[in-house]
Short mmCIF file of C-alpha atoms in Angstrom, two decimals:
data_model
loop_
_atom_site.label_atom_id
_atom_site.label_comp_id
_atom_site.label_asym_id
_atom_site.label_seq_id
_atom_site.Cartn_x
_atom_site.Cartn_y
_atom_site.Cartn_z
CA UNK A 1 -31.06 13.43 5.29
CA UNK A 2 -29.87 12.53 1.81
CA UNK A 3 -26.78 12.53 -0.40
CA UNK A 4 -25.80 11.62 -3.92
CA UNK A 5 -24.56 8.09 -4.47
CA UNK A 6 -22.17 6.62 -6.97
CA UNK A 7 -22.64 3.04 -8.15
CA UNK A 8 -19.25 1.42 -8.73
CA UNK A 9 -20.26 -2.20 -9.39
CA UNK A 10 -23.31 -4.47 -9.39
CA UNK A 11 -24.54 -3.78 -5.87
CA UNK A 12 -22.22 -1.41 -4.04
CA UNK A 13 -22.48 2.31 -3.64
CA UNK A 14 -20.13 5.02 -2.51
CA UNK A 15 -21.51 8.21 -0.99
CA UNK A 16 -20.06 11.19 0.76
CA UNK A 17 -20.11 10.58 4.48
CA UNK A 18 -20.94 13.66 6.49
CA UNK A 19 -20.64 13.28 10.25
CA UNK A 20 -24.41 12.78 10.45
CA UNK A 21 -24.24 9.71 8.19
CA UNK A 22 -21.83 7.97 10.53
CA UNK A 23 -24.30 8.37 13.40
CA UNK A 24 -27.20 6.78 11.54
CA UNK A 25 -28.25 3.23 12.39
CA UNK A 26 -29.90 2.38 9.06
CA UNK A 27 -29.68 3.42 5.42
CA UNK A 28 -32.10 3.43 2.53
CA UNK A 29 -31.38 3.86 -1.19
CA UNK A 30 -33.95 5.28 -3.59
CA UNK A 31 -33.56 4.10 -7.18
CA UNK A 32 -34.46 5.97 -10.36
CA UNK A 33 -37.74 4.06 -10.65
CA UNK A 34 -38.83 5.15 -7.16
CA UNK A 35 -38.04 1.94 -5.26
CA UNK A 36 -36.61 2.26 -1.75
CA UNK A 37 -34.16 -0.45 -0.76
CA UNK A 38 -32.46 -1.11 2.58
CA UNK A 39 -28.69 -0.75 2.50
CA UNK A 40 -25.97 -1.93 4.86
CA UNK A 41 -22.88 0.00 5.74
CA UNK A 42 -19.60 -1.73 4.92
CA UNK A 43 -16.40 0.25 5.36
CA UNK A 44 -15.58 3.88 6.13
CA UNK A 45 -12.71 6.02 4.79
CA UNK A 46 -12.33 8.88 7.26
CA UNK A 47 -9.55 10.46 5.20
CA UNK A 48 -11.95 11.22 2.36
CA UNK A 49 -15.26 11.32 4.21
CA UNK A 50 -16.61 8.24 2.40
CA UNK A 51 -18.90 5.38 3.33
CA UNK A 52 -19.33 2.20 1.31
CA UNK A 53 -22.87 0.77 1.30
CA UNK A 54 -24.21 -2.40 -0.23
CA UNK A 55 -27.70 -3.32 -1.43
CA UNK A 56 -27.27 -7.08 -1.53
CA UNK A 57 -31.01 -7.69 -1.83
CA UNK A 58 -31.44 -5.58 -4.98
CA UNK A 59 -32.92 -7.41 -7.98
CA UNK A 60 -30.88 -7.60 -11.18
CA UNK A 61 -27.70 -5.76 -12.07
CA UNK A 62 -27.34 -2.06 -11.46
CA UNK A 63 -25.69 0.04 -14.18
CA UNK A 64 -22.27 1.02 -12.89
CA UNK A 65 -20.60 4.24 -13.92
CA UNK A 66 -17.83 3.78 -16.52
CA UNK A 67 -14.65 5.66 -15.66
CA UNK A 68 -12.35 7.66 -17.89
CA UNK A 69 -8.68 6.75 -18.20
CA UNK A 70 -7.06 9.26 -15.81
CA UNK A 71 -3.98 9.55 -18.04
CA UNK A 72 -6.19 11.09 -20.73
CA UNK A 73 -7.24 14.03 -18.53
CA UNK A 74 -5.95 17.47 -19.50
CA UNK A 75 -6.46 20.92 -17.93
CA UNK A 76 -9.17 22.77 -19.81
CA UNK A 77 -11.08 19.58 -20.62
CA UNK A 78 -14.88 19.92 -20.34
CA UNK A 79 -16.45 18.41 -17.22
CA UNK A 80 -19.93 18.05 -15.71
CA UNK A 81 -21.06 18.05 -12.11
CA UNK A 82 -24.45 16.59 -11.25
CA UNK A 83 -26.94 17.93 -8.73
CA UNK A 84 -30.31 16.78 -7.45
CA UNK A 85 -33.38 18.50 -8.88
CA UNK A 86 -36.92 19.14 -7.71
CA UNK A 87 -38.20 16.72 -10.35
CA UNK A 88 -39.08 13.02 -10.02
CA UNK A 89 -36.93 10.79 -7.78
CA UNK A 90 -33.63 9.81 -9.32
CA UNK A 91 -33.35 12.83 -11.60
CA UNK A 92 -30.24 14.99 -11.69
CA UNK A 93 -29.17 18.03 -13.67
CA UNK A 94 -25.68 18.50 -15.16
CA UNK A 95 -23.67 21.69 -14.68
CA UNK A 96 -20.87 22.59 -17.08
CA UNK A 97 -17.29 23.37 -16.15
CA UNK A 98 -13.73 22.40 -16.96
CA UNK A 99 -10.87 20.48 -15.40
CA UNK A 100 -8.85 23.33 -13.86
CA UNK A 101 -5.91 21.33 -12.59
CA UNK A 102 -4.56 17.87 -11.84
CA UNK A 103 -2.73 16.30 -8.87
CA UNK A 104 -3.89 18.91 -6.37
CA UNK A 105 -4.92 18.22 -2.76
CA UNK A 106 -4.67 14.47 -2.06
CA UNK A 107 -3.89 14.01 -5.77
CA UNK A 108 -7.38 15.30 -6.58
CA UNK A 109 -8.81 16.83 -9.75
CA UNK A 110 -9.62 20.54 -9.49
CA UNK A 111 -12.64 21.86 -11.37
CA UNK A 112 -14.75 24.99 -11.66
CA UNK A 113 -17.91 22.93 -12.29
CA UNK A 114 -20.56 24.07 -9.78
CA UNK A 115 -20.40 22.06 -6.59
CA UNK A 116 -23.11 22.55 -3.97
CA UNK A 117 -24.20 20.58 -0.92
CA UNK A 118 -26.58 18.57 -3.14
CA UNK A 119 -23.66 17.63 -5.41
CA UNK A 120 -21.66 16.05 -2.57
CA UNK A 121 -21.01 12.39 -3.18
CA UNK A 122 -21.83 12.59 -6.87
CA UNK A 123 -19.50 12.12 -9.81
CA UNK A 124 -17.56 14.56 -11.92
CA UNK A 125 -17.90 13.27 -15.49
CA UNK A 126 -16.85 14.16 -19.01
CA UNK A 127 -19.40 15.09 -21.67
CA UNK A 128 -19.90 11.41 -22.53
CA UNK A 129 -20.88 10.55 -18.97
CA UNK A 130 -17.64 8.77 -18.08
CA UNK A 131 -16.53 9.26 -14.50
CA UNK A 132 -13.53 11.49 -13.79
CA UNK A 133 -13.77 11.43 -10.02
CA UNK A 134 -15.90 11.74 -6.93
CA UNK A 135 -16.81 15.12 -5.45
CA UNK A 136 -15.76 15.68 -1.85
CA UNK A 137 -14.33 19.16 -1.34
CA UNK A 138 -15.49 22.71 -1.96
CA UNK A 139 -13.20 25.70 -1.47
CA UNK A 140 -14.98 28.54 0.29
CA UNK A 141 -18.29 28.85 2.11
CA UNK A 142 -20.98 26.19 1.80
CA UNK A 143 -23.25 26.73 -1.20
CA UNK A 144 -21.26 29.80 -2.29
CA UNK A 145 -19.59 29.20 -5.64
CA UNK A 146 -15.89 30.07 -5.60
CA UNK A 147 -15.03 28.29 -8.84
CA UNK A 148 -12.77 25.88 -6.96
CA UNK A 149 -13.88 22.32 -6.12
CA UNK A 150 -12.06 19.00 -5.91
CA UNK A 151 -12.89 15.46 -6.94
CA UNK A 152 -11.02 12.31 -5.90
CA UNK A 153 -9.89 10.49 -9.08
CA UNK A 154 -11.14 6.97 -9.61
CA UNK A 155 -7.73 5.20 -9.25
CA UNK A 156 -7.40 6.62 -5.72
CA UNK A 157 -10.84 5.29 -4.82
CA UNK A 158 -10.18 1.88 -6.37
CA UNK A 159 -7.12 1.39 -4.14
CA UNK A 160 -9.20 1.50 -0.96
CA UNK A 161 -12.30 -0.38 -2.17
CA UNK A 162 -11.02 -3.85 -1.13
CA UNK A 163 -10.53 -2.67 2.47
CA UNK A 164 -13.93 -0.98 2.50
CA UNK A 165 -15.61 -4.12 1.16
CA UNK A 166 -14.09 -6.04 4.08
CA UNK A 167 -15.79 -3.62 6.45
CA UNK A 168 -12.64 -1.85 7.56
CA UNK A 169 -12.47 1.70 8.86
CA UNK A 170 -9.59 3.62 7.31
CA UNK A 171 -8.33 6.28 9.68
CA UNK A 172 -6.67 9.61 8.98
CA UNK A 173 -2.84 9.40 8.92
CA UNK A 174 -1.15 11.41 11.66
CA UNK A 175 2.40 12.73 11.85
CA UNK A 176 1.99 14.96 14.89
CA UNK A 177 3.50 18.27 13.76
CA UNK A 178 2.38 21.81 12.99
CA UNK A 179 4.05 23.47 9.99
CA UNK A 180 4.63 27.03 8.85
CA UNK A 181 2.75 27.91 5.64
CA UNK A 182 5.88 28.63 3.62
CA UNK A 183 6.07 29.61 -0.05
CA UNK A 184 7.03 27.75 -3.20
CA UNK A 185 10.39 29.57 -3.24
CA UNK A 186 11.47 28.34 0.18
CA UNK A 187 13.62 25.31 0.78
CA UNK A 188 11.79 22.84 2.97
CA UNK A 189 9.02 23.32 5.52
CA UNK A 190 9.59 24.83 8.95
CA UNK A 191 8.30 22.81 11.93
CA UNK A 192 6.47 25.09 14.38
CA UNK A 193 5.30 22.52 16.90
CA UNK A 194 5.76 18.82 17.63
CA UNK A 195 3.04 16.89 19.46
CA UNK A 196 4.37 15.09 22.52
CA UNK A 197 4.20 11.34 22.08
CA UNK A 198 3.40 11.62 18.36
CA UNK A 199 5.17 9.78 15.52
CA UNK A 200 7.34 12.78 14.59
CA UNK A 201 8.49 13.27 18.18
CA UNK A 202 9.33 9.57 18.49
CA UNK A 203 11.44 9.80 15.34
CA UNK A 204 13.43 12.77 16.64
CA UNK A 205 11.79 15.73 14.87
CA UNK A 206 12.03 18.92 16.97
CA UNK A 207 10.57 22.41 16.84
CA UNK A 208 12.39 24.77 14.42
CA UNK A 209 13.68 21.83 12.34
CA UNK A 210 13.13 22.11 8.60
CA UNK A 211 11.74 19.15 6.64
CA UNK A 212 13.40 19.06 3.21
CA UNK A 213 11.84 15.95 1.71
CA UNK A 214 9.22 13.35 2.52
CA UNK A 215 9.49 9.86 1.08
CA UNK A 216 12.22 11.05 -1.29
CA UNK A 217 10.04 13.86 -2.64
CA UNK A 218 11.16 17.46 -2.03
CA UNK A 219 8.65 19.60 -0.11
CA UNK A 220 8.69 23.40 -0.10
CA UNK A 221 5.44 24.30 1.61
CA UNK A 222 2.82 22.97 3.99
CA UNK A 223 0.34 22.08 1.23
CA UNK A 224 2.82 19.71 -0.42
CA UNK A 225 3.65 18.09 2.90
CA UNK A 226 0.03 17.61 3.96
CA UNK A 227 -0.91 16.20 0.53
CA UNK A 228 1.86 13.60 0.77
CA UNK A 229 0.85 12.49 4.27
CA UNK A 230 -2.88 12.39 3.52
CA UNK A 231 -2.29 10.08 0.57
CA UNK A 232 -0.83 7.44 2.93
CA UNK A 233 -2.48 5.08 5.38
CA UNK A 234 -1.93 4.86 9.13
CA UNK A 235 0.92 2.44 9.73
CA UNK A 236 2.81 3.49 6.60
CA UNK A 237 6.56 3.94 7.03
CA UNK A 238 8.07 7.08 5.51
CA UNK A 239 11.51 8.70 5.59
CA UNK A 240 11.91 12.40 6.32
CA UNK A 241 15.01 14.36 5.34
CA UNK A 242 15.36 16.95 8.09
CA UNK A 243 17.69 19.90 8.59
CA UNK A 244 18.24 20.09 12.34
CA UNK A 245 17.85 23.54 13.87
CA UNK A 246 20.34 22.93 16.65
CA UNK A 247 23.27 21.66 14.59
CA UNK A 248 22.47 22.57 10.98
CA UNK A 249 23.17 19.01 9.87
CA UNK A 250 20.83 17.11 7.55
CA UNK A 251 19.59 13.73 8.81
CA UNK A 252 17.19 11.05 7.56
CA UNK A 253 14.53 10.00 10.06
CA UNK A 254 12.20 7.02 9.66
CA UNK A 255 8.63 7.68 10.83
CA UNK A 256 5.65 5.35 11.14
CA UNK A 257 2.40 7.25 10.63
CA UNK A 258 -0.20 6.78 13.34
CA UNK A 259 -3.95 7.15 13.19
CA UNK A 260 -5.11 10.66 14.04
CA UNK A 261 -6.66 10.72 17.51
CA UNK A 262 -10.40 11.27 17.62
CA UNK A 263 -11.48 14.68 18.84
CA UNK A 264 -14.19 15.09 21.42
CA UNK A 265 -17.54 16.20 20.02
#
């Protein structure tokens, strides 16, 4: 199987890691000039479905993608997604769209630029070819365009690169609660269920409690809460402001995020 890759420095590559990629024993990278080079897996970021590979035996320097200053991004700005073609190896075709929104899921960039399975792992760029982010999420059915896709911005990727270069596996943060959907008008997020033995249970969170803020940031719906948690690492310490269902009092509870347990395949 294959995926797009994104060169971020002289010899390292980021690609989208589907479950099948994690099961593979060996990797091979095909360059624009048709060469096939062996690659070694370094680290894995399970939160964002990413694998870091290295081609240490590659000759010469590889052109790395320049990245746009994220503070210069504005909704409505033109953007390009890139997809593999049926042409020669290493060729890709751009597809036009715009930046639809900023700071969405996991602080990602939302775009309506076409995003298909063949685009996964590739960059979202501006019209000058400067990287905006890294495609990982599509809203809707696979290969059915909904006009909603998400790219992880470069600063978020750069934060985890040192750990990935060291060969670490970054797990998914886990709080151990189920939340009601809620609406933007509501105050806080209602806790529907608390996993026994989970971080939230250990901190004293109970069913029917209402979480008002997370890390000092007010939360009014499940999306806001999940986005805050997913942007942290397992082991991170956060403080929840909770309205207790039994007494009505508001308390502050310290919670240490765990790593989400692996599910059986």
